[in-house]
PDB file of C-alpha atoms (C1' of nucleotides) in Angstrom:
ATOM      1  CA  MET A  31      45.541 189.894  64.366  1.00 75.00           C
ATOM      2  CA  GLU A  32      45.693 186.486  65.911  1.00 89.00           C
ATOM      3  CA  VAL A  33      43.406 183.530  66.346  1.00 95.00           C
ATOM      4  CA  LYS A  34      41.708 183.835  69.699  1.00 96.00           C
ATOM      5  CA  THR A  35      39.274 180.956  69.829  1.00 96.00           C
ATOM      6  CA  LYS A  36      39.060 177.496  68.368  1.00 95.00           C
ATOM      7  CA  GLN A  37      35.877 178.472  66.562  1.00 95.00           C
ATOM      8  CA  GLN A  38      37.675 181.346  64.904  1.00 96.00           C
ATOM      9  CA  GLY A  39      40.562 179.137  63.828  1.00 97.00           C
ATOM     10  CA  ILE A  40      38.144 176.666  62.312  1.00 97.00           C
ATOM     11  CA  LYS A  41      36.409 179.482  60.485  1.00 97.00           C
ATOM     12  CA  VAL A  42      39.674 180.804  59.054  1.00 97.00           C
ATOM     13  CA  VAL A  43      40.607 177.357  57.769  1.00 97.00           C
ATOM     14  CA  ALA A  44      37.169 176.910  56.214  1.00 97.00           C
ATOM     15  CA  ASP A  45      37.466 180.272  54.459  1.00 97.00           C
ATOM     16  CA  VAL A  46      40.829 179.352  52.959  1.00 98.00           C
ATOM     17  CA  LEU A  47      39.613 175.940  51.847  1.00 97.00           C
ATOM     18  CA  ASP A  48      36.699 177.635  50.193  1.00 96.00           C
ATOM     19  CA  ILE A  49      39.150 179.665  48.096  1.00 97.00           C
ATOM     20  CA  ILE A  50      41.332 176.831  46.863  1.00 96.00           C
ATOM     21  CA  GLY A  51      38.826 174.010  47.257  1.00 93.00           C
ATOM     22  CA  GLY A  52      36.036 172.797  45.037  1.00 93.00           C
ATOM     23  CA  LYS A  53      36.563 170.988  41.803  1.00 97.00           C
ATOM     24  CA  TRP A  54      37.984 173.865  39.752  1.00 98.00           C
ATOM     25  CA  ARG A  55      39.316 176.721  41.855  1.00 98.00           C
ATOM     26  CA  GLY A  56      42.638 175.029  42.668  1.00 97.00           C
ATOM     27  CA  PRO A  57      43.419 174.217  39.040  1.00 98.00           C
ATOM     28  CA  ILE A  58      42.271 177.651  37.852  1.00 98.00           C
ATOM     29  CA  LEU A  59      44.515 179.437  40.342  1.00 98.00           C
ATOM     30  CA  SER A  60      47.354 177.121  39.491  1.00 98.00           C
ATOM     31  CA  TYR A  61      47.229 177.989  35.787  1.00 98.00           C
ATOM     32  CA  ILE A  62      46.791 181.707  36.335  1.00 98.00           C
ATOM     33  CA  CYS A  63      49.714 181.596  38.776  1.00 97.00           C
ATOM     34  CA  ASP A  64      52.015 180.482  35.969  1.00 97.00           C
ATOM     35  CA  LYS A  65      51.074 183.415  33.796  1.00 97.00           C
ATOM     36  CA  PRO A  66      48.079 185.569  32.951  1.00 98.00           C
ATOM     37  CA  ARG A  67      45.448 183.656  31.014  1.00 98.00           C
ATOM     38  CA  ARG A  68      42.525 184.441  28.790  1.00 98.00           C
ATOM     39  CA  PHE A  69      39.081 182.966  29.224  1.00 98.00           C
ATOM     40  CA  ASN A  70      39.123 180.543  26.349  1.00 98.00           C
ATOM     41  CA  GLU A  71      42.702 179.621  27.044  1.00 98.00           C
ATOM     42  CA  LEU A  72      41.723 178.524  30.556  1.00 98.00           C
ATOM     43  CA  LYS A  73      38.705 176.771  29.204  1.00 98.00           C
ATOM     44  CA  SER A  74      40.730 174.652  26.838  1.00 97.00           C
ATOM     45  CA  ILE A  75      43.526 173.847  29.314  1.00 97.00           C
ATOM     46  CA  LEU A  76      41.034 172.814  31.971  1.00 97.00           C
ATOM     47  CA  GLY A  77      39.312 170.541  29.517  1.00 94.00           C
ATOM     48  CA  ARG A  78      35.936 169.515  30.840  1.00 95.00           C
ATOM     49  CA  ILE A  79      34.792 172.733  32.442  1.00 98.00           C
ATOM     50  CA  THR A  80      31.811 174.565  30.958  1.00 98.00           C
ATOM     51  CA  SER A  81      31.753 178.291  30.203  1.00 98.00           C
ATOM     52  CA  ALA A  82      29.121 178.811  32.821  1.00 98.00           C
ATOM     53  CA  THR A  83      31.169 177.195  35.557  1.00 98.00           C
ATOM     54  CA  LEU A  84      34.430 178.840  34.533  1.00 98.00           C
ATOM     55  CA  SER A  85      32.743 182.211  34.409  1.00 98.00           C
ATOM     56  CA  LYS A  86      31.222 181.756  37.823  1.00 98.00           C
ATOM     57  CA  GLU A  87      34.495 180.609  39.388  1.00 98.00           C
ATOM     58  CA  LEU A  88      36.467 183.475  37.867  1.00 98.00           C
ATOM     59  CA  ARG A  89      34.015 186.045  39.121  1.00 97.00           C
ATOM     60  CA  TYR A  90      34.155 184.529  42.567  1.00 97.00           C
ATOM     61  CA  LEU A  91      37.966 184.554  42.679  1.00 98.00           C
ATOM     62  CA  GLU A  92      37.867 188.149  41.525  1.00 97.00           C
ATOM     63  CA  GLU A  93      35.451 189.062  44.266  1.00 95.00           C
ATOM     64  CA  LEU A  94      37.847 187.451  46.750  1.00 95.00           C
ATOM     65  CA  ARG A  95      40.643 189.692  45.378  1.00 96.00           C
ATOM     66  CA  MET A  96      42.674 186.666  44.382  1.00 97.00           C
ATOM     67  CA  ILE A  97      42.694 187.494  40.675  1.00 98.00           C
ATOM     68  CA  GLU A  98      42.105 190.535  38.482  1.00 98.00           C
ATOM     69  CA  ARG A  99      40.408 190.793  35.143  1.00 97.00           C
ATOM     70  CA  VAL A 100      42.280 193.310  33.012  1.00 97.00           C
ATOM     71  CA  GLU A 101      41.777 194.620  29.524  1.00 95.00           C
ATOM     72  CA  ILE A 102      44.822 194.334  27.303  1.00 93.00           C
ATOM     73  CA  ARG A 103      44.987 196.640  24.291  1.00 87.00           C
ATOM     74  CA  THR A 104      47.156 196.573  21.229  1.00 81.00           C
ATOM     75  CA  GLU A 105      46.816 199.104  18.387  1.00 77.00           C
ATOM     76  CA  THR A 106      44.506 196.850  16.475  1.00 82.00           C
ATOM     77  CA  SER A 107      42.515 195.010  19.088  1.00 84.00           C
ATOM     78  CA  SER A 108      41.659 194.485  22.730  1.00 88.00           C
ATOM     79  CA  ALA A 109      41.061 191.474  24.912  1.00 93.00           C
ATOM     80  CA  TYR A 110      40.783 190.483  28.534  1.00 95.00           C
ATOM     81  CA  GLU A 111      43.065 188.449  30.672  1.00 97.00           C
ATOM     82  CA  TYR A 112      42.952 187.112  34.191  1.00 98.00           C
ATOM     83  CA  ARG A 113      46.008 187.490  36.347  1.00 98.00           C
ATOM     84  CA  MET A 114      46.895 186.985  39.998  1.00 98.00           C
ATOM     85  CA  SER A 115      46.505 190.030  42.215  1.00 97.00           C
ATOM     86  CA  GLN A 116      49.462 191.070  44.326  1.00 97.00           C
ATOM     87  CA  HIS A 117      47.793 189.431  47.291  1.00 96.00           C
ATOM     88  CA  GLY A 118      46.767 186.391  45.264  1.00 98.00           C
ATOM     89  CA  LYS A 119      50.365 185.586  44.424  1.00 98.00           C
ATOM     90  CA  SER A 120      51.045 184.892  48.071  1.00 98.00           C
ATOM     91  CA  ILE A 121      49.002 181.723  47.895  1.00 98.00           C
ATOM     92  CA  LYS A 122      51.770 180.096  45.898  1.00 97.00           C
ATOM     93  CA  THR A 123      53.814 179.470  49.043  1.00 98.00           C
ATOM     94  CA  LEU A 124      50.848 177.967  50.819  1.00 98.00           C
ATOM     95  CA  ILE A 125      50.219 175.648  47.912  1.00 97.00           C
ATOM     96  CA  GLN A 126      53.821 174.517  48.051  1.00 97.00           C
ATOM     97  CA  HIS A 127      53.291 173.524  51.663  1.00 98.00           C
ATOM     98  CA  VAL A 128      50.169 171.658  50.659  1.00 98.00           C
ATOM     99  CA  VAL A 129      52.032 169.784  47.934  1.00 98.00           C
ATOM    100  CA  GLU A 130      54.850 168.858  50.292  1.00 97.00           C
ATOM    101  CA  TRP A 131      52.507 167.464  52.857  1.00 98.00           C
ATOM    102  CA  GLY A 132      50.539 165.725  50.134  1.00 97.00           C
ATOM    103  CA  LEU A 133      53.605 163.910  48.866  1.00 97.00           C
ATOM    104  CA  GLN A 134      54.512 162.816  52.353  1.00 96.00           C
ATOM    105  CA  HIS A 135      50.964 161.618  52.905  1.00 96.00           C
ATOM    106  CA  ARG A 136      51.114 159.660  49.689  1.00 94.00           C
ATOM    107  CA  ARG A 137      54.311 157.949  50.774  1.00 93.00           C
ATOM    108  CA  VAL A 138      52.770 156.961  54.088  1.00 91.00           C
ATOM    109  CA  VAL A 139      49.583 155.623  52.591  1.00 86.00           C
ATOM    110  CA  LEU A 140      51.370 153.698  49.850  1.00 82.00           C
ATOM    111  CA  GLU A 141      53.806 152.172  52.336  1.00 83.00           C
ATOM    112  CA  GLU A 142      51.045 150.886  54.555  1.00 80.00           C
ATOM    113  CA  GLU A 143      49.311 149.302  51.607  1.00 77.00           C
ATOM    114  CA  ILE A 144      52.428 147.443  50.508  1.00 75.00           C
ATOM    115  CA  ILE A 145      53.535 146.317  53.982  1.00 72.00           C
ATOM    116  CA  PRO A 146      50.352 145.726  55.940  1.00 60.00           C
TER     117      PRO A 146
ATOM    118  CA  MET B 229      59.355 161.515  45.249  1.00 75.00           C
ATOM    119  CA  GLU B 230      58.813 164.827  43.534  1.00 89.00           C
ATOM    120  CA  VAL B 231      56.127 166.452  41.451  1.00 95.00           C
ATOM    121  CA  LYS B 232      56.940 165.900  37.812  1.00 95.00           C
ATOM    122  CA  THR B 233      54.027 167.396  35.934  1.00 96.00           C
ATOM    123  CA  LYS B 234      51.512 170.134  36.502  1.00 95.00           C
ATOM    124  CA  GLN B 235      48.722 167.588  36.339  1.00 95.00           C
ATOM    125  CA  GLN B 236      50.323 165.616  39.119  1.00 96.00           C
ATOM    126  CA  GLY B 237      50.764 168.706  41.277  1.00 97.00           C
ATOM    127  CA  ILE B 238      47.118 169.575  40.811  1.00 97.00           C
ATOM    128  CA  LYS B 239      46.137 166.050  41.747  1.00 97.00           C
ATOM    129  CA  VAL B 240      48.217 166.139  44.928  1.00 97.00           C
ATOM    130  CA  VAL B 241      46.598 169.402  45.996  1.00 97.00           C
ATOM    131  CA  ALA B 242      43.130 168.028  45.274  1.00 97.00           C
ATOM    132  CA  ASP B 243      43.849 164.949  47.366  1.00 97.00           C
ATOM    133  CA  VAL B 244      44.955 167.039  50.326  1.00 98.00           C
ATOM    134  CA  LEU B 245      41.970 169.345  50.059  1.00 97.00           C
ATOM    135  CA  ASP B 246      39.754 166.310  50.024  1.00 96.00           C
ATOM    136  CA  ILE B 247      41.199 165.305  53.405  1.00 97.00           C
ATOM    137  CA  ILE B 248      40.754 168.594  55.218  1.00 96.00           C
ATOM    138  CA  GLY B 249      37.960 170.015  53.067  1.00 93.00           C
ATOM    139  CA  GLY B 250      34.233 169.516  53.143  1.00 94.00           C
ATOM    140  CA  LYS B 251      32.013 170.887  55.817  1.00 97.00           C
ATOM    141  CA  TRP B 252      33.125 168.670  58.673  1.00 98.00           C
ATOM    142  CA  ARG B 253      36.504 167.045  58.138  1.00 98.00           C
ATOM    143  CA  GLY B 254      38.516 170.134  59.081  1.00 97.00           C
ATOM    144  CA  PRO B 255      36.657 170.667  62.369  1.00 98.00           C
ATOM    145  CA  ILE B 256      36.718 166.957  63.198  1.00 98.00           C
ATOM    146  CA  LEU B 257      40.481 166.744  62.692  1.00 98.00           C
ATOM    147  CA  SER B 258      40.941 169.908  64.644  1.00 98.00           C
ATOM    148  CA  TYR B 259      39.173 168.548  67.720  1.00 98.00           C
ATOM    149  CA  ILE B 260      40.822 165.151  67.561  1.00 98.00           C
ATOM    150  CA  CYS B 261      44.193 166.914  67.203  1.00 97.00           C
ATOM    151  CA  ASP B 262      43.707 168.497  70.616  1.00 97.00           C
ATOM    152  CA  LYS B 263      43.144 165.165  72.275  1.00 97.00           C
ATOM    153  CA  PRO B 264      41.544 161.787  71.597  1.00 98.00           C
ATOM    154  CA  ARG B 265      37.772 162.035  71.444  1.00 98.00           C
ATOM    155  CA  ARG B 266      34.847 159.705  71.726  1.00 98.00           C
ATOM    156  CA  PHE B 267      32.026 159.541  69.223  1.00 98.00           C
ATOM    157  CA  ASN B 268      29.367 161.296  71.214  1.00 98.00           C
ATOM    158  CA  GLU B 269      31.856 163.793  72.536  1.00 98.00           C
ATOM    159  CA  LEU B 270      32.647 164.870  68.977  1.00 98.00           C
ATOM    160  CA  LYS B 271      28.996 164.866  68.117  1.00 98.00           C
ATOM    161  CA  SER B 272      28.140 167.267  70.866  1.00 97.00           C
ATOM    162  CA  ILE B 273      31.116 169.591  70.313  1.00 97.00           C
ATOM    163  CA  LEU B 274      30.404 169.826  66.607  1.00 97.00           C
ATOM    164  CA  GLY B 275      26.830 170.678  67.314  1.00 94.00           C
ATOM    165  CA  ARG B 276      24.759 170.284  64.191  1.00 96.00           C
ATOM    166  CA  ILE B 277      26.278 167.157  62.716  1.00 98.00           C
ATOM    167  CA  THR B 278      24.173 164.006  62.508  1.00 98.00           C
ATOM    168  CA  SER B 279      25.380 160.586  63.651  1.00 98.00           C
ATOM    169  CA  ALA B 280      25.258 159.335  60.090  1.00 98.00           C
ATOM    170  CA  THR B 281      27.500 162.082  58.767  1.00 98.00           C
ATOM    171  CA  LEU B 282      29.934 161.923  61.673  1.00 98.00           C
ATOM    172  CA  SER B 283      30.181 158.173  61.328  1.00 98.00           C
ATOM    173  CA  LYS B 284      30.853 158.409  57.609  1.00 98.00           C
ATOM    174  CA  GLU B 285      33.501 161.102  58.013  1.00 98.00           C
ATOM    175  CA  LEU B 286      35.284 159.227  60.781  1.00 98.00           C
ATOM    176  CA  ARG B 287      35.431 156.042  58.758  1.00 97.00           C
ATOM    177  CA  TYR B 288      36.783 157.967  55.812  1.00 97.00           C
ATOM    178  CA  LEU B 289      39.513 159.648  57.865  1.00 98.00           C
ATOM    179  CA  GLU B 290      40.405 156.272  59.288  1.00 97.00           C
ATOM    180  CA  GLU B 291      40.673 154.792  55.816  1.00 95.00           C
ATOM    181  CA  LEU B 292      43.013 157.651  54.910  1.00 95.00           C
ATOM    182  CA  ARG B 293      45.181 156.731  57.924  1.00 96.00           C
ATOM    183  CA  MET B 294      44.684 160.144  59.445  1.00 97.00           C
ATOM    184  CA  ILE B 295      42.995 158.858  62.585  1.00 98.00           C
ATOM    185  CA  GLU B 296      42.703 155.593  64.479  1.00 98.00           C
ATOM    186  CA  ARG B 297      39.770 154.092  66.285  1.00 98.00           C
ATOM    187  CA  VAL B 298      40.973 152.399  69.422  1.00 97.00           C
ATOM    188  CA  GLU B 299      39.256 150.493  72.163  1.00 95.00           C
ATOM    189  CA  ILE B 300      39.973 151.735  75.642  1.00 93.00           C
ATOM    190  CA  ARG B 301      39.405 149.327  78.477  1.00 88.00           C
ATOM    191  CA  THR B 302      39.177 149.827  82.176  1.00 82.00           C
ATOM    192  CA  GLU B 303      38.462 147.024  84.636  1.00 79.00           C
ATOM    193  CA  THR B 304      34.775 147.712  84.616  1.00 82.00           C
ATOM    194  CA  SER B 305      34.005 148.859  81.095  1.00 85.00           C
ATOM    195  CA  SER B 306      35.200 149.520  77.585  1.00 89.00           C
ATOM    196  CA  ALA B 307      34.724 152.267  75.030  1.00 93.00           C
ATOM    197  CA  TYR B 308      36.163 153.565  71.798  1.00 96.00           C
ATOM    198  CA  GLU B 309      38.064 156.682  71.072  1.00 97.00           C
ATOM    199  CA  TYR B 310      39.362 158.348  67.971  1.00 98.00           C
ATOM    200  CA  ARG B 311      42.879 159.692  67.968  1.00 98.00           C
ATOM    201  CA  MET B 312      45.312 161.076  65.410  1.00 98.00           C
ATOM    202  CA  SER B 313      47.646 158.537  63.848  1.00 97.00           C
ATOM    203  CA  GLN B 314      51.361 159.249  63.951  1.00 97.00           C
ATOM    204  CA  HIS B 315      51.136 160.432  60.365  1.00 96.00           C
ATOM    205  CA  GLY B 316      47.919 162.350  60.954  1.00 98.00           C
ATOM    206  CA  LYS B 317      49.589 164.523  63.552  1.00 98.00           C
ATOM    207  CA  SER B 318      51.799 166.000  60.873  1.00 98.00           C
ATOM    208  CA  ILE B 319      48.854 167.843  59.397  1.00 98.00           C
ATOM    209  CA  LYS B 320      48.939 170.229  62.324  1.00 97.00           C
ATOM    210  CA  THR B 321      51.844 172.171  60.837  1.00 98.00           C
ATOM    211  CA  LEU B 322      50.101 172.421  57.493  1.00 98.00           C
ATOM    212  CA  ILE B 323      47.000 173.746  59.152  1.00 97.00           C
ATOM    213  CA  GLN B 324      49.085 176.373  60.908  1.00 97.00           C
ATOM    214  CA  HIS B 325      50.285 177.550  57.504  1.00 98.00           C
ATOM    215  CA  VAL B 326      46.712 177.662  56.295  1.00 98.00           C
ATOM    216  CA  VAL B 327      45.648 179.736  59.281  1.00 98.00           C
ATOM    217  CA  GLU B 328      48.518 182.171  58.810  1.00 97.00           C
ATOM    218  CA  TRP B 329      47.700 182.742  55.189  1.00 98.00           C
ATOM    219  CA  GLY B 330      44.019 182.985  56.036  1.00 97.00           C
ATOM    220  CA  LEU B 331      44.634 185.759  58.540  1.00 97.00           C
ATOM    221  CA  GLN B 332      46.732 187.657  56.041  1.00 96.00           C
ATOM    222  CA  HIS B 333      44.027 187.206  53.433  1.00 95.00           C
ATOM    223  CA  ARG B 334      41.452 188.496  55.819  1.00 94.00           C
ATOM    224  CA  ARG B 335      43.512 191.610  56.492  1.00 93.00           C
ATOM    225  CA  VAL B 336      43.848 192.287  52.773  1.00 91.00           C
ATOM    226  CA  VAL B 337      40.196 191.811  52.006  1.00 86.00           C
ATOM    227  CA  LEU B 338      39.035 193.902  54.951  1.00 82.00           C
ATOM    228  CA  GLU B 339      41.440 196.735  54.083  1.00 83.00           C
ATOM    229  CA  GLU B 340      40.198 196.948  50.529  1.00 79.00           C
ATOM    230  CA  GLU B 341      36.638 197.106  51.708  1.00 76.00           C
ATOM    231  CA  ILE B 342      37.322 199.966  54.086  1.00 75.00           C
ATOM    232  CA  ILE B 343      39.513 201.987  51.717  1.00 72.00           C
ATOM    233  CA  PRO B 344      38.125 201.383  48.222  1.00 59.00           C
TER     234      PRO B 344
ATOM    235  C1'  DT C  61      27.737 192.027   4.111  1.00 79.44           C
ATOM    236  C1'  DG C  62      27.878 187.723   6.169  1.00 79.44           C
ATOM    237  C1'  DT C  63      30.551 184.798   9.087  1.00 79.44           C
ATOM    238  C1'  DT C  64      33.671 183.643  12.725  1.00 79.44           C
ATOM    239  C1'  DT C  65      35.738 184.288  17.212  1.00 79.44           C
ATOM    240  C1'  DA C  66      36.185 185.830  22.043  1.00 79.44           C
ATOM    241  C1'  DG C  67      33.910 186.054  25.969  1.00 79.44           C
ATOM    242  C1'  DG C  68      30.514 185.234  27.965  1.00 79.44           C
ATOM    243  C1'  DT C  69      24.784 184.470  30.064  1.00 79.44           C
ATOM    244  C1'  DA C  70      20.374 181.740  30.944  1.00 79.44           C
ATOM    245  C1'  DT C  71      17.917 177.725  32.105  1.00 79.44           C
ATOM    246  C1'  DG C  72      17.054 173.348  33.563  1.00 79.44           C
ATOM    247  C1'  DA C  73      18.822 168.520  34.555  1.00 79.44           C
ATOM    248  C1'  DA C  74      21.903 165.458  37.012  1.00 79.44           C
ATOM    249  C1'  DA C  75      24.998 164.250  40.532  1.00 79.44           C
ATOM    250  C1'  DA C  76      27.081 164.785  44.981  1.00 79.44           C
ATOM    251  C1'  DA C  77      26.957 166.237  49.754  1.00 79.44           C
ATOM    252  C1'  DA C  78      24.538 166.964  53.875  1.00 79.44           C
ATOM    253  C1'  DG C  79      20.485 166.593  56.819  1.00 79.44           C
ATOM    254  C1'  DA C  80      16.189 164.524  59.189  1.00 79.44           C
ATOM    255  C1'  DT C  81      14.221 160.824  61.103  1.00 79.44           C
ATOM    256  C1'  DA C  82      13.776 156.338  62.677  1.00 79.44           C
ATOM    257  C1'  DC C  83      15.818 152.470  64.189  1.00 79.44           C
ATOM    258  C1'  DC C  84      19.408 148.874  66.047  1.00 79.44           C
ATOM    259  C1'  DT C  85      22.692 146.387  69.370  1.00 79.44           C
ATOM    260  C1'  DA C  86      25.591 145.610  73.336  1.00 79.44           C
ATOM    261  C1'  DG C  87      26.606 146.801  77.697  1.00 79.44           C
ATOM    262  C1'  DT C  88      25.481 148.950  82.126  1.00 79.44           C
ATOM    263  C1'  DA C  89      22.561 150.790  85.902  1.00 79.44           C
ATOM    264  C1'  DA C  90      18.517 150.728  88.792  1.00 79.44           C
TER     265       DA C  90
ATOM    266  C1'  DT D 228      13.755 143.012  84.000  1.00 79.44           C
ATOM    267  C1'  DT D 229      13.475 147.229  82.438  1.00 79.44           C
ATOM    268  C1'  DA D 230      15.292 151.195  80.992  1.00 79.44           C
ATOM    269  C1'  DC D 231      19.161 153.937  79.608  1.00 79.44           C
ATOM    270  C1'  DT D 232      23.412 155.098  77.222  1.00 79.44           C
ATOM    271  C1'  DA D 233      27.200 154.709  73.750  1.00 79.44           C
ATOM    272  C1'  DG D 234      27.952 154.097  69.313  1.00 79.44           C
ATOM    273  C1'  DG D 235      26.350 153.625  65.654  1.00 79.44           C
ATOM    274  C1'  DT D 236      23.197 152.048  60.650  1.00 79.44           C
ATOM    275  C1'  DA D 237      19.321 152.628  57.100  1.00 79.44           C
ATOM    276  C1'  DT D 238      16.415 155.305  54.286  1.00 79.44           C
ATOM    277  C1'  DC D 239      14.684 159.161  52.326  1.00 79.44           C
ATOM    278  C1'  DT D 240      14.593 164.317  51.533  1.00 79.44           C
ATOM    279  C1'  DT D 241      16.791 168.692  50.801  1.00 79.44           C
ATOM    280  C1'  DT D 242      20.492 171.533  49.381  1.00 79.44           C
ATOM    281  C1'  DT D 243      24.509 172.543  46.813  1.00 79.44           C
ATOM    282  C1'  DT D 244      27.517 171.779  42.853  1.00 79.44           C
ATOM    283  C1'  DT D 245      28.391 170.757  38.460  1.00 79.44           C
ATOM    284  C1'  DC D 246      27.019 169.837  33.671  1.00 79.44           C
ATOM    285  C1'  DA D 247      24.561 170.193  29.137  1.00 79.44           C
ATOM    286  C1'  DT D 248      22.569 172.800  25.963  1.00 79.44           C
ATOM    287  C1'  DA D 249      21.193 176.805  23.827  1.00 79.44           C
ATOM    288  C1'  DC D 250      21.784 181.333  23.172  1.00 79.44           C
ATOM    289  C1'  DC D 251      23.778 186.390  23.117  1.00 79.44           C
ATOM    290  C1'  DT D 252      26.840 190.557  21.868  1.00 79.44           C
ATOM    291  C1'  DA D 253      30.714 193.057  20.079  1.00 79.44           C
ATOM    292  C1'  DA D 254      34.544 193.057  17.428  1.00 79.44           C
ATOM    293  C1'  DA D 255      37.374 191.325  13.663  1.00 79.44           C
ATOM    294  C1'  DC D 256      37.730 188.899   9.332  1.00 79.44           C
ATOM    295  C1'  DA D 257      36.968 187.598   4.436  1.00 79.44           C
TER     296       DA D 257
END
DNA sequence: TGTTTAGGTATGAAAAAAGATACCTAGTAA
DNA sequence: TTACTAGGTATCTTTTTTCATACCTAAACA
């Protein structure tokens, strides 16, 4: 499968940005990437997010097959955790590319501000 | 310059997504990447964008040093065009990575829908 | 048995992004 | 001289996102 038209390429980019974009989805993925996380754990790491928003974002990422919600059971109790899907893990490389470019961009913009 | 903390990494990603995200900035960059474009040219290629929005987005991308607004003069007349800055051109590679991942993502999601 | 905790949902308000519409200015063309 | 075109700006409305607040259920705890 390849990109055949400009329109299609633009659409593919928009779809990807929809996954990692927005105020919370990047950070959420980033924390779940490190290790599986529970709802309230995410909520407290993220700080200012509300339950409603976190819940909505998690369900959306699940629907996109980026993460999975799994029940974890011990003898005495059970709980849920969110973890990256096999496919979801592959976004880590992409994000590394984004970070690299971002750092380069920052250097360029800072330079131009200092030496105008 | 490297990423030292998770917070910083998240910030870098957010900054990059702010550049290529939103409804129009990706498409605008994409068309200017191909070749320098004039205001009304962009407006008509993009289709449903208003002058106000296009103008705002272009000024923002200029401020970010991604594009440059340059006057082009012939003997008889003058006009303006928008072109990628030297630095801005480097985003092309990043976008290629995004497209590649996006295509892979699409394959995964389609597969799972067909074979549940 | 009553209370706390995990993991949420429901509803409406506020803020941010995008759109519609009207208008402006400088240059050129007729 | 009048009208047209390029390249916008100004203002207000609509839509989309995010936030605040209150509430709910099931399980575990004391």
